[in-house]
Short mmCIF file of C-alpha atoms in Angstrom, two decimals:
data_model
loop_
_atom_site.label_atom_id
_atom_site.label_comp_id
_atom_site.label_asym_id
_atom_site.label_seq_id
_atom_site.Cartn_x
_atom_site.Cartn_y
_atom_site.Cartn_z
CA UNK I 1 17.25 -18.31 22.28
CA UNK I 2 15.79 -16.85 24.97
CA UNK I 3 12.05 -15.29 25.40
CA UNK I 4 9.22 -15.95 23.31
CA UNK I 5 10.49 -17.74 20.30
CA UNK I 6 9.60 -16.33 16.69
CA UNK I 7 9.15 -19.52 14.02
CA UNK I 8 8.90 -19.56 10.73
CA UNK I 9 6.29 -21.92 9.24
CA UNK I 10 5.36 -23.51 6.25
CA UNK I 11 1.73 -22.51 4.90
CA UNK I 12 1.67 -25.73 2.60
CA UNK I 13 1.76 -28.19 5.79
CA UNK I 14 1.31 -25.61 8.50
CA UNK I 15 4.44 -27.25 10.62
CA UNK I 16 7.13 -25.07 12.02
CA UNK I 17 10.27 -24.62 9.51
CA UNK I 18 12.79 -23.36 11.89
CA UNK I 19 12.97 -20.32 14.77
CA UNK I 20 14.34 -17.80 13.56
CA UNK I 21 14.14 -14.94 16.13
CA UNK I 22 12.57 -13.86 19.40
CA UNK I 23 9.97 -11.58 19.95
CA UNK I 24 11.59 -8.18 20.94
CA UNK I 25 11.38 -6.99 24.55
CA UNK I 26 10.30 -3.32 25.55
CA UNK I 27 14.00 -2.31 26.41
CA UNK I 28 15.25 -4.24 22.46
CA UNK I 29 12.52 -2.15 21.11
CA UNK I 30 14.23 1.35 22.99
CA UNK I 31 17.66 0.10 22.06
CA UNK I 32 16.58 -0.33 18.31
CA UNK I 33 14.43 2.95 18.03
CA UNK I 34 18.05 5.06 20.00
CA UNK I 35 19.99 3.45 17.81
CA UNK I 36 18.20 4.47 14.71
CA UNK I 37 18.05 7.87 16.31
CA UNK I 38 21.32 7.98 16.75
CA UNK I 39 21.99 7.17 12.88
CA UNK I 40 19.83 10.55 11.89
CA UNK I 41 23.11 12.72 11.58
CA UNK I 42 24.36 10.13 8.92
CA UNK I 43 21.63 9.40 7.14
CA UNK I 44 21.24 13.34 6.41
CA UNK I 45 23.88 13.20 3.48
CA UNK I 46 22.05 13.19 0.62
CA UNK I 47 24.61 11.61 -1.73
CA UNK I 48 25.04 9.03 0.66
CA UNK I 49 21.39 7.68 0.50
CA UNK I 50 21.39 7.48 -3.10
CA UNK I 51 24.49 5.64 -3.19
CA UNK I 52 23.08 3.25 -0.52
CA UNK I 53 19.27 3.00 -1.90
CA UNK I 54 21.15 1.65 -5.20
CA UNK I 55 23.84 -0.45 -3.41
CA UNK I 56 20.54 -2.04 -1.56
CA UNK I 57 18.95 -2.75 -4.74
CA UNK I 58 21.51 -4.51 -6.66
CA UNK I 59 22.54 -6.69 -2.94
CA UNK I 60 18.90 -7.62 -2.99
CA UNK I 61 19.43 -8.50 -7.03
CA UNK I 62 22.06 -10.45 -6.29
CA UNK I 63 20.70 -12.66 -3.64
CA UNK I 64 18.02 -13.23 -5.61
CA UNK I 65 17.75 -17.09 -5.96
CA UNK I 66 18.01 -16.94 -1.44
CA UNK I 67 15.18 -14.55 -1.42
CA UNK I 68 12.95 -16.03 -3.40
CA UNK I 69 13.16 -19.35 -1.84
CA UNK I 70 13.57 -17.87 1.76
CA UNK I 71 9.92 -15.86 0.17
CA UNK I 72 8.37 -19.05 -1.10
CA UNK I 73 9.38 -21.47 1.92
CA UNK I 74 7.06 -19.03 4.21
CA UNK I 75 4.37 -17.61 2.24
CA UNK I 76 3.47 -20.37 -0.93
CA UNK I 77 3.44 -17.65 -3.21
CA UNK I 78 5.20 -19.22 -5.83
CA UNK I 79 8.65 -18.85 -7.57
CA UNK I 80 7.42 -16.78 -10.27
CA UNK I 81 5.09 -14.37 -8.74
CA UNK I 82 7.56 -13.55 -5.91
CA UNK I 83 10.57 -13.13 -8.68
CA UNK I 84 8.24 -10.34 -10.28
CA UNK I 85 7.91 -9.28 -7.04
CA UNK I 86 11.59 -8.74 -6.29
CA UNK I 87 11.77 -6.84 -9.22
CA UNK I 88 9.39 -4.40 -8.40
CA UNK I 89 11.24 -4.08 -4.86
CA UNK I 90 14.40 -3.15 -6.47
CA UNK I 91 12.97 -1.24 -9.14
CA UNK I 92 11.57 0.88 -6.49
CA UNK I 93 14.44 1.20 -4.06
CA UNK I 94 15.92 2.80 -6.97
CA UNK I 95 13.04 4.90 -7.96
CA UNK I 96 13.28 6.22 -4.85
CA UNK I 97 17.17 7.15 -5.21
CA UNK I 98 16.69 8.89 -8.54
CA UNK I 99 13.91 10.98 -6.82
CA UNK I 100 16.48 11.33 -4.09
CA UNK I 101 19.11 12.88 -6.88
CA UNK I 102 16.59 14.75 -8.71
CA UNK I 103 15.68 16.91 -5.81
CA UNK I 104 12.19 17.90 -6.57
CA UNK I 105 10.97 16.00 -3.54
CA UNK I 106 12.44 18.91 -1.43
CA UNK I 107 9.72 20.99 -2.87
CA UNK I 108 12.17 24.17 -2.70
CA UNK I 109 10.63 27.96 -2.69
CA UNK I 110 12.08 31.14 -2.59
CA UNK I 111 10.29 34.61 -2.55
CA UNK I 112 12.66 37.30 -2.34
CA UNK I 113 12.32 40.37 -0.06
CA UNK I 114 10.22 42.62 -1.70
CA UNK I 115 9.64 45.90 0.06
CA UNK I 116 7.58 47.42 -2.60
CA UNK I 117 4.27 45.14 -2.31
CA UNK I 118 1.81 45.84 0.05
CA UNK I 119 2.24 44.90 2.66
CA UNK I 120 5.96 44.29 2.41
CA UNK I 121 7.28 40.39 1.67
CA UNK I 122 10.40 39.53 3.70
CA UNK I 123 13.02 36.94 1.97
CA UNK I 124 11.25 33.43 2.69
CA UNK I 125 12.82 30.20 1.69
CA UNK I 126 11.08 26.85 2.41
CA UNK I 127 12.03 23.48 1.92
CA UNK I 128 11.10 19.79 3.47
CA UNK I 129 13.18 18.56 6.43
CA UNK I 130 12.76 14.43 7.35
CA UNK I 131 10.77 13.88 10.28
CA UNK I 132 12.76 11.10 12.34
CA UNK I 133 12.89 7.64 13.16
CA UNK I 134 10.13 5.82 11.15
CA UNK I 135 8.18 3.00 12.39
CA UNK I 136 7.22 0.27 9.50
CA UNK I 137 4.45 -2.07 10.21
CA UNK I 138 5.00 -5.25 7.22
CA UNK I 139 2.58 -6.96 5.03
CA UNK I 140 1.69 -10.02 4.66
CA UNK I 141 0.66 -10.69 1.28
CA UNK I 142 3.59 -9.01 0.13
CA UNK I 143 7.03 -10.24 1.94
CA UNK I 144 9.10 -8.09 -0.40
CA UNK I 145 7.16 -4.95 -1.93
CA UNK I 146 5.47 -3.90 1.23
CA UNK I 147 7.74 -5.58 3.95
CA UNK I 148 11.46 -4.74 4.89
CA UNK I 149 13.10 -3.80 1.95
CA UNK I 150 9.61 -2.24 0.44
CA UNK I 151 7.77 0.86 -0.30
CA UNK I 152 7.68 2.46 3.22
CA UNK I 153 11.12 1.77 4.07
CA UNK I 154 12.26 2.56 1.03
CA UNK I 155 10.84 6.17 0.98
CA UNK I 156 12.00 6.87 4.37
CA UNK I 157 15.19 6.28 4.00
CA UNK I 158 14.84 8.10 0.94
CA UNK I 159 13.50 11.00 2.93
CA UNK I 160 16.44 10.66 5.18
CA UNK I 161 14.40 8.84 8.17
CA UNK I 162 16.38 5.94 9.68
CA UNK I 163 13.81 2.91 9.96
CA UNK I 164 12.73 0.19 12.23
CA UNK I 165 10.12 -2.30 11.01
CA UNK I 166 7.86 -4.59 13.05
CA UNK I 167 8.39 -7.83 11.43
CA UNK I 168 5.50 -10.06 9.93
CA UNK I 169 5.21 -12.90 11.51
CA UNK I 170 4.35 -14.59 8.21
CA UNK I 171 8.01 -14.52 6.55
CA UNK I 172 10.16 -13.78 9.78
CA UNK I 173 13.06 -15.36 7.98
CA UNK I 174 12.91 -13.78 4.37
CA UNK I 175 12.60 -10.56 6.70
CA UNK I 176 15.82 -11.32 8.80
CA UNK I 177 17.36 -12.08 5.54
CA UNK I 178 16.50 -8.99 3.85
CA UNK I 179 17.23 -7.12 6.61
CA UNK I 180 20.63 -7.85 6.83
CA UNK I 181 21.44 -7.40 2.94
CA UNK I 182 19.70 -3.56 3.68
CA UNK I 183 22.28 -3.51 6.52
CA UNK I 184 25.30 -4.41 4.60
CA UNK I 185 24.10 -1.99 1.92
CA UNK I 186 24.66 0.60 4.34
CA UNK I 187 27.50 -0.25 5.93
CA UNK I 188 29.34 -0.85 2.33
CA UNK I 189 28.09 2.82 1.68
CA UNK I 190 29.53 4.29 4.22
CA UNK I 191 26.41 4.29 6.64
CA UNK I 192 25.51 3.09 9.94
CA UNK I 193 24.10 -0.42 9.60
CA UNK I 194 21.06 1.00 11.76
CA UNK I 195 19.60 2.96 9.47
CA UNK I 196 17.34 -0.35 9.14
CA UNK I 197 16.53 -2.68 11.48
CA UNK I 198 14.12 -5.38 12.86
CA UNK I 199 12.01 -6.59 15.63
CA UNK I 200 9.63 -8.76 16.36
CA UNK I 201 6.31 -9.71 18.36
CA UNK I 202 2.61 -8.13 18.49
CA UNK I 203 4.05 -6.26 21.54
CA UNK I 204 7.07 -5.06 20.56
CA UNK I 205 4.80 -3.80 17.89
CA UNK I 206 2.73 -1.43 20.57
CA UNK I 207 6.47 -0.18 21.83
CA UNK I 208 7.11 0.91 18.55
CA UNK I 209 4.27 3.56 18.31
CA UNK I 210 4.41 4.50 21.72
CA UNK I 211 8.15 5.09 21.75
CA UNK I 212 9.06 8.96 21.93
CA UNK I 213 11.72 8.84 19.43
CA UNK I 214 9.50 7.75 16.69
CA UNK I 215 8.27 10.43 14.66
CA UNK I 216 6.18 8.44 11.83
CA UNK I 217 4.26 5.39 10.90
CA UNK I 218 3.71 3.41 7.75
CA UNK I 219 1.53 0.09 7.91
CA UNK I 220 -0.16 -2.07 5.58
CA UNK I 221 -2.57 -4.47 6.79
CA UNK I 222 -6.32 -4.77 8.12
CA UNK I 223 -8.83 -2.47 9.17
CA UNK I 224 -8.39 -4.08 12.93
CA UNK I 225 -4.75 -3.88 13.16
CA UNK I 226 -4.03 -0.44 11.16
CA UNK I 227 -6.83 1.39 13.48
CA UNK I 228 -5.39 0.10 16.60
CA UNK I 229 -2.22 1.23 16.07
CA UNK I 230 -3.37 4.91 14.36
CA UNK I 231 -5.66 5.48 17.68
CA UNK I 232 -2.42 4.23 19.67
CA UNK I 233 -0.54 7.10 17.29
CA UNK I 234 -2.80 9.55 18.07
CA UNK I 235 -3.34 8.78 21.84
CA UNK I 236 0.44 9.47 22.35
CA UNK I 237 1.50 12.28 24.67
CA UNK I 238 3.35 13.95 21.21
CA UNK I 239 0.78 12.54 18.52
CA UNK I 240 2.53 11.32 15.06
CA UNK I 241 1.82 11.02 11.71
CA UNK I 242 0.47 7.38 10.79
CA UNK I 243 0.32 6.29 7.08
CA UNK I 244 -1.85 3.01 7.46
CA UNK I 245 -3.53 1.14 4.12
CA UNK I 246 -6.28 -0.97 5.86
CA UNK I 247 -8.93 -2.43 4.13
CA UNK I 248 -10.73 -2.44 0.73
CA UNK I 249 -13.79 -3.72 -1.26
CA UNK I 250 -12.42 -2.40 -4.54
CA UNK I 251 -15.49 -1.93 -6.35
CA UNK I 252 -16.23 -2.81 -9.92
CA UNK I 253 -19.35 -1.32 -12.53
CA UNK I 254 -19.49 -2.78 -15.53
CA UNK I 255 -22.70 -1.21 -17.57
CA UNK I 256 -25.53 -2.76 -19.71
CA UNK I 257 -23.23 -1.88 -23.00
CA UNK I 258 -20.11 -3.23 -21.95
CA UNK I 259 -21.59 -6.18 -20.97
CA UNK I 260 -23.50 -6.41 -24.50
CA UNK I 261 -19.99 -5.43 -26.54
CA UNK I 262 -17.94 -8.14 -24.32
CA UNK I 263 -19.32 -9.72 -21.73
CA UNK I 264 -17.27 -12.92 -22.08
CA UNK I 265 -13.96 -11.00 -21.90
CA UNK I 266 -15.28 -9.20 -18.75
CA UNK I 267 -15.99 -12.67 -16.95
CA UNK I 268 -12.93 -14.01 -18.07
CA UNK I 269 -10.42 -10.96 -16.91
CA UNK I 270 -12.55 -10.70 -13.43
CA UNK I 271 -11.99 -13.90 -12.57
CA UNK I 272 -7.95 -13.99 -13.23
CA UNK I 273 -8.10 -10.85 -11.25
CA UNK I 274 -10.12 -12.37 -8.08
CA UNK I 275 -7.83 -15.34 -8.13
CA UNK I 276 -4.51 -13.34 -8.84
CA UNK I 277 -2.12 -14.02 -5.95
CA UNK I 278 -4.98 -16.50 -4.52
CA UNK I 279 -6.96 -13.38 -4.06
CA UNK I 280 -4.56 -11.71 -1.79
CA UNK I 281 -4.37 -8.50 -3.19
CA UNK I 282 -5.25 -5.53 -1.26
CA UNK I 283 -6.93 -3.99 -4.17
CA UNK I 284 -8.39 -7.09 -6.15
CA UNK I 285 -12.44 -6.63 -6.95
CA UNK I 286 -14.31 -7.43 -4.09
CA UNK I 287 -17.75 -6.18 -5.37
CA UNK I 288 -19.06 -6.23 -8.75
CA UNK I 289 -22.13 -4.67 -10.43
CA UNK I 290 -23.77 -6.46 -13.11
CA UNK I 291 -26.84 -5.40 -14.99
CA UNK I 292 -29.37 -8.21 -14.97
CA UNK I 293 -30.73 -9.47 -18.19
CA UNK I 294 -29.15 -12.44 -20.39
CA UNK I 295 -25.79 -10.15 -21.56
CA UNK I 296 -25.37 -9.47 -17.55
CA UNK I 297 -25.96 -13.89 -17.69
CA UNK I 298 -23.04 -14.48 -20.21
CA UNK I 299 -20.76 -12.46 -17.90
CA UNK I 300 -21.60 -14.55 -15.02
CA UNK I 301 -21.34 -17.87 -16.79
CA UNK I 302 -18.03 -16.75 -17.81
CA UNK I 303 -17.00 -16.34 -14.46
CA UNK I 304 -18.55 -19.25 -13.32
CA UNK I 305 -16.66 -21.21 -15.79
CA UNK I 306 -13.50 -19.40 -15.28
CA UNK I 307 -13.18 -20.08 -11.05
CA UNK I 308 -15.14 -23.52 -11.38
CA UNK I 309 -11.58 -24.57 -13.27
CA UNK I 310 -9.39 -22.47 -11.05
CA UNK I 311 -7.21 -24.99 -8.84
CA UNK I 312 -7.05 -24.42 -4.68
CA UNK I 313 -4.35 -22.01 -3.61
CA UNK I 314 -2.30 -21.75 -0.22
CA UNK I 315 -3.38 -18.51 1.50
CA UNK I 316 -0.43 -16.95 3.41
CA UNK I 317 -1.16 -18.83 6.96
CA UNK I 318 -3.89 -20.85 8.19
CA UNK I 319 -5.71 -18.15 10.71
CA UNK I 320 -5.87 -16.32 7.47
CA UNK I 321 -7.81 -19.64 5.74
CA UNK I 322 -10.23 -20.10 8.34
CA UNK I 323 -10.78 -16.52 8.45
CA UNK I 324 -11.64 -17.00 4.73
CA UNK I 325 -13.66 -20.24 5.03
CA UNK I 326 -15.69 -18.66 8.00
CA UNK I 327 -16.36 -15.36 6.46
CA UNK I 328 -17.35 -16.94 3.05
CA UNK I 329 -19.81 -19.03 5.04
CA UNK I 330 -21.15 -16.01 6.77
CA UNK I 331 -22.13 -14.22 3.84
CA UNK I 332 -23.35 -17.08 2.39
CA UNK I 333 -25.49 -17.96 4.88
CA UNK I 334 -27.49 -14.49 4.26
CA UNK I 335 -31.01 -14.35 2.50
CA UNK I 336 -31.26 -14.43 -1.17
CA UNK I 337 -27.40 -15.17 -1.57
CA UNK I 338 -26.34 -17.86 -4.14
CA UNK I 339 -23.10 -19.32 -4.51
CA UNK I 340 -22.96 -20.29 -8.22
CA UNK I 341 -19.10 -21.54 -7.38
CA UNK I 342 -18.89 -22.21 -3.62
CA UNK I 343 -15.52 -20.97 -2.17
CA UNK I 344 -14.13 -22.14 0.71
CA UNK I 345 -12.08 -24.80 2.03
CA UNK I 346 -10.26 -26.88 -0.81
CA UNK I 347 -8.49 -29.07 1.31
CA UNK I 348 -6.65 -29.15 4.76
CA UNK I 349 -4.46 -26.71 3.89
CA UNK I 350 -5.60 -24.75 0.54
CA UNK I 351 -8.93 -22.88 -0.32
CA UNK I 352 -11.18 -22.95 -3.46
CA UNK I 353 -12.35 -19.72 -5.20
CA UNK I 354 -15.56 -19.04 -5.92
CA UNK I 355 -18.44 -16.03 -6.09
CA UNK I 356 -21.32 -15.06 -4.20
CA UNK I 357 -24.35 -13.62 -5.70
CA UNK I 358 -27.67 -11.42 -5.05
CA UNK I 359 -29.71 -9.04 -6.54
CA UNK I 360 -29.57 -5.50 -5.77
CA UNK I 361 -33.06 -4.72 -4.73
CA UNK I 362 -32.53 -7.41 -1.79
CA UNK I 363 -29.05 -5.79 -0.82
CA UNK I 364 -30.73 -2.05 -0.80
CA UNK I 365 -33.90 -3.21 0.70
CA UNK I 366 -32.16 -3.77 3.85
CA UNK I 367 -28.05 -2.57 3.63
CA UNK I 368 -27.63 -2.91 7.49
CA UNK I 369 -28.54 -6.79 6.88
CA UNK I 370 -26.02 -7.48 4.01
CA UNK I 371 -23.24 -5.47 5.88
CA UNK I 372 -20.65 -7.98 5.54
CA UNK I 373 -20.90 -8.36 1.72
CA UNK I 374 -19.80 -4.25 1.90
CA UNK I 375 -16.71 -5.54 4.15
CA UNK I 376 -13.39 -6.87 2.29
CA UNK I 377 -13.21 -10.63 2.73
CA UNK I 378 -9.39 -11.61 2.46
CA UNK I 379 -8.94 -14.26 -0.55
CA UNK I 380 -10.31 -15.70 -3.74
CA UNK I 381 -13.83 -14.68 -3.37
CA UNK I 382 -15.89 -11.65 -4.86
CA UNK I 383 -19.70 -10.56 -4.70
CA UNK I 384 -21.93 -10.19 -7.99
CA UNK I 385 -24.73 -8.00 -7.70
CA UNK I 386 -27.08 -7.90 -10.59
CA UNK I 387 -28.67 -4.55 -10.65
CA UNK I 388 -31.86 -3.60 -13.33
CA UNK I 389 -31.10 0.11 -14.24
CA UNK I 390 -28.53 2.57 -13.29
CA UNK I 391 -30.37 3.90 -10.02
CA UNK I 392 -29.80 0.91 -8.44
CA UNK I 393 -26.36 0.68 -9.54
CA UNK I 394 -25.40 4.21 -7.61
CA UNK I 395 -27.48 3.63 -4.50
CA UNK I 396 -24.85 0.53 -4.49
CA UNK I 397 -22.42 2.53 -4.77
CA UNK I 398 -23.42 5.35 -2.24
CA UNK I 399 -23.49 2.41 0.43
CA UNK I 400 -19.85 2.12 0.21
CA UNK I 401 -17.28 3.08 2.37
CA UNK I 402 -13.14 4.59 0.69
CA UNK I 403 -11.13 2.39 -1.56
CA UNK I 404 -8.25 2.04 -3.10
CA UNK I 405 -9.62 1.19 -6.23
CA UNK I 406 -13.09 1.65 -8.00
CA UNK I 407 -13.15 0.33 -12.06
CA UNK I 408 -15.44 0.97 -14.59
CA UNK I 409 -15.87 -1.66 -17.60
CA UNK I 410 -17.27 0.71 -20.19
CA UNK I 411 -18.12 0.16 -23.86
CA UNK I 412 -16.15 1.38 -27.42
CA UNK I 413 -19.23 4.21 -27.65
CA UNK I 414 -19.21 4.78 -23.82
CA UNK I 415 -15.27 6.15 -24.11
CA UNK I 416 -15.79 7.62 -27.59
CA UNK I 417 -14.81 11.33 -28.93
CA UNK I 418 -11.96 13.39 -27.59
CA UNK I 419 -11.91 16.52 -24.38
CA UNK I 420 -13.56 18.68 -27.06
CA UNK I 421 -16.14 17.03 -28.49
CA UNK I 422 -16.68 13.86 -26.61
CA UNK I 423 -19.72 11.38 -27.92
CA UNK I 424 -23.02 11.60 -26.54
CA UNK I 425 -22.96 7.80 -24.81
CA UNK I 426 -19.96 9.24 -22.86
CA UNK I 427 -22.09 11.09 -20.34
CA UNK I 428 -23.58 8.66 -18.34
CA UNK I 429 -19.72 7.18 -17.93
CA UNK I 430 -18.64 10.45 -17.29
CA UNK I 431 -21.36 10.64 -14.13
CA UNK I 432 -20.02 7.02 -13.20
CA UNK I 433 -16.54 8.09 -12.93
CA UNK I 434 -17.61 10.89 -10.89
CA UNK I 435 -19.77 8.93 -8.36
CA UNK I 436 -16.78 6.71 -8.08
CA UNK I 437 -14.08 9.63 -7.74
CA UNK I 438 -15.44 10.11 -4.44
CA UNK I 439 -14.87 6.83 -3.33
CA UNK I 440 -11.44 5.64 -4.31
CA UNK I 441 -7.66 6.64 -4.78
CA UNK I 442 -7.55 5.24 -7.90
CA UNK I 443 -10.05 4.85 -10.49
CA UNK I 444 -9.87 2.36 -13.37
CA UNK I 445 -11.49 1.74 -16.90
CA UNK I 446 -11.25 -1.40 -19.00
CA UNK I 447 -8.17 -2.83 -17.10
CA UNK I 448 -8.30 -4.04 -13.65
CA UNK I 449 -6.99 -3.18 -10.10
CA UNK I 450 -4.95 -5.61 -9.37
CA UNK I 451 -1.34 -4.74 -9.73
CA UNK I 452 -0.13 -1.27 -8.53
CA UNK I 453 2.58 0.42 -10.89
CA UNK I 454 5.44 2.00 -9.28
CA UNK I 455 4.96 5.50 -11.00
CA UNK I 456 5.21 9.23 -10.37
CA UNK I 457 2.01 9.70 -11.21
CA UNK I 458 0.67 6.70 -8.93
CA UNK I 459 -1.64 7.22 -6.09
CA UNK I 460 -1.89 4.37 -3.89
CA UNK I 461 -4.48 5.04 -0.97
CA UNK I 462 -8.25 6.19 -0.29
CA UNK I 463 -10.71 7.44 1.84
CA UNK I 464 -10.94 5.76 4.84
CA UNK I 465 -10.92 2.91 5.93
CA UNK I 466 -8.76 2.16 2.60
CA UNK I 467 -6.05 4.72 3.98
CA UNK I 468 -5.79 6.88 7.07
CA UNK I 469 -4.50 9.60 5.05
CA UNK I 470 -4.46 11.15 2.24
CA UNK I 471 -0.85 10.07 0.89
CA UNK I 472 -0.11 7.34 -1.31
CA UNK I 473 2.23 4.40 -0.16
CA UNK I 474 3.46 3.70 -3.56
CA UNK I 475 4.76 6.22 -6.40
CA UNK I 476 6.78 9.24 -6.99
CA UNK I 477 4.95 11.28 -3.74
CA UNK I 478 5.18 8.32 -1.18
CA UNK I 479 8.33 10.18 -0.52
CA UNK I 480 6.29 13.16 1.18
CA UNK I 481 4.88 11.13 3.78
CA UNK I 482 8.30 11.57 5.81
CA UNK I 483 8.84 15.49 5.50
CA UNK I 484 7.49 18.08 6.66
CA UNK I 485 8.13 21.76 5.42
CA UNK I 486 10.06 24.30 7.40
CA UNK I 487 10.35 27.83 6.47
CA UNK I 488 13.42 30.17 7.01
CA UNK I 489 12.48 34.11 7.25
CA UNK I 490 15.03 37.10 6.70
CA UNK I 491 18.30 34.57 7.38
CA UNK I 492 21.63 35.30 6.38
CA UNK I 493 22.70 33.31 3.44
CA UNK I 494 25.77 31.67 5.43
CA UNK I 495 23.50 30.52 7.77
CA UNK I 496 21.03 28.66 5.56
CA UNK I 497 20.97 24.88 4.80
CA UNK I 498 22.69 24.46 1.20
CA UNK I 499 19.46 23.64 -0.24
CA UNK I 500 18.10 27.34 0.19
CA UNK I 501 21.48 29.28 -0.45
CA UNK I 502 20.88 31.46 -3.26
CA UNK I 503 23.96 30.21 -5.37
CA UNK I 504 22.42 27.04 -5.24
CA UNK I 505 25.68 24.85 -4.43
CA UNK I 506 23.43 21.45 -4.83
CA UNK I 507 21.89 22.56 -8.13
CA UNK I 508 18.31 21.52 -7.03
CA UNK I 509 15.12 22.53 -9.27
CA UNK I 510 13.21 25.56 -7.14
CA UNK I 511 10.49 27.65 -7.58
CA UNK I 512 11.82 31.36 -7.03
CA UNK I 513 9.16 34.04 -6.97
CA UNK I 514 7.08 31.66 -8.72
CA UNK I 515 9.03 30.63 -11.49
CA UNK I 516 10.73 27.60 -11.92
CA UNK I 517 14.46 27.88 -11.81
CA UNK I 518 17.91 25.90 -11.14
#
């Protein structure tokens, strides 16, 4: 192969496995985007999109053994985890197909003309249309669910937008395999294969975001990388929407009553959440507020035991491993920071889980000096901040930037009662929920944030830097990112799009003068 080679690398050994592809040149990026744009007309067929999405899910399921084997060889995430991730991936493809079939995502609204109003109202009909070619930037930590066949791709295709995916360098072979399956599913469904294509290389990613035919972008990754692409999207002669999921600390607050009630359970649960996927989930709890005193000590004791028994694990690549070791070392060296279980290098290719802890009063005395503790550290580590009272806990929360999630561990009494008559003990918890709602896109109570269910009510996003927009990348409304509304005024019925015609030939749900109708 000519050009800069793209290698598949085994993270368990650091050795190159095979050359998968070459990095795309500017001309090749241009060719991919233009081919995708040419496929827009075929993708406008809503029925064909539904067939395609379901065929893609079926083909991925039928190829599960090959897909899981390829992904494990490049990520070391393990067959069990990857089998579950593939099931999630095909589920969300089918869920998007169901949403497209239902048609509510088009948000059809009709206001018939009414000359008796002051001022008179003309006939207005509104729905949503696809933006155009979408650039998707694949994530490192989910080689399937947030990569080539993942949620950004599925929702964009569901909206009627062809996709060009910038492959993540950590799993190029998996990405090529999944792309080939999606392209085959497209052709089997009567669509051009170029409704989905992939490109490799850092420079190719920049060329992609700058291409004049790219109409929107989706990204999952680091703050640094995402912000660079976000700025490039805004600096274009015609700026485009950039839906980026960047970084998140995902704070947890344990109330004194919760610690008194079930300290050991919370400590063990926290350890499981921090180490899930070797701490490489975007919703890993990175900062935990635990009360001072004996109950808090019982919690941290359980956390110490559980993390101390956790076997070293392999991160997605050696660059991330080096970053984790350096990041933990920098944080552990701060004054007043203690490591009851020291996280860091576990061997030449592994890392060990652990946690750092300090007093809230020390953090609050000089927040700027402890700034790195308030930033995500990718890997199996968390920071436990011991607080003396609710005032200290609230003051620490006030220092935090935007997050994907915020979790509260509450006692049974703090959750008692009902909406009509909440128990008196609920009042402080209500205040906490109000405070963390300002910080996060998803608020969790008495559970753990790791794991993002694909469901109509899900929201995976949050205030910056958790995300660059207020949209979700997971759930029923993810498709909205790739659509824009258009209103038609006083347009004769035969000239309207079928979705807006009076007879409703497509049987779409719609609001007619404010009332639901079909």
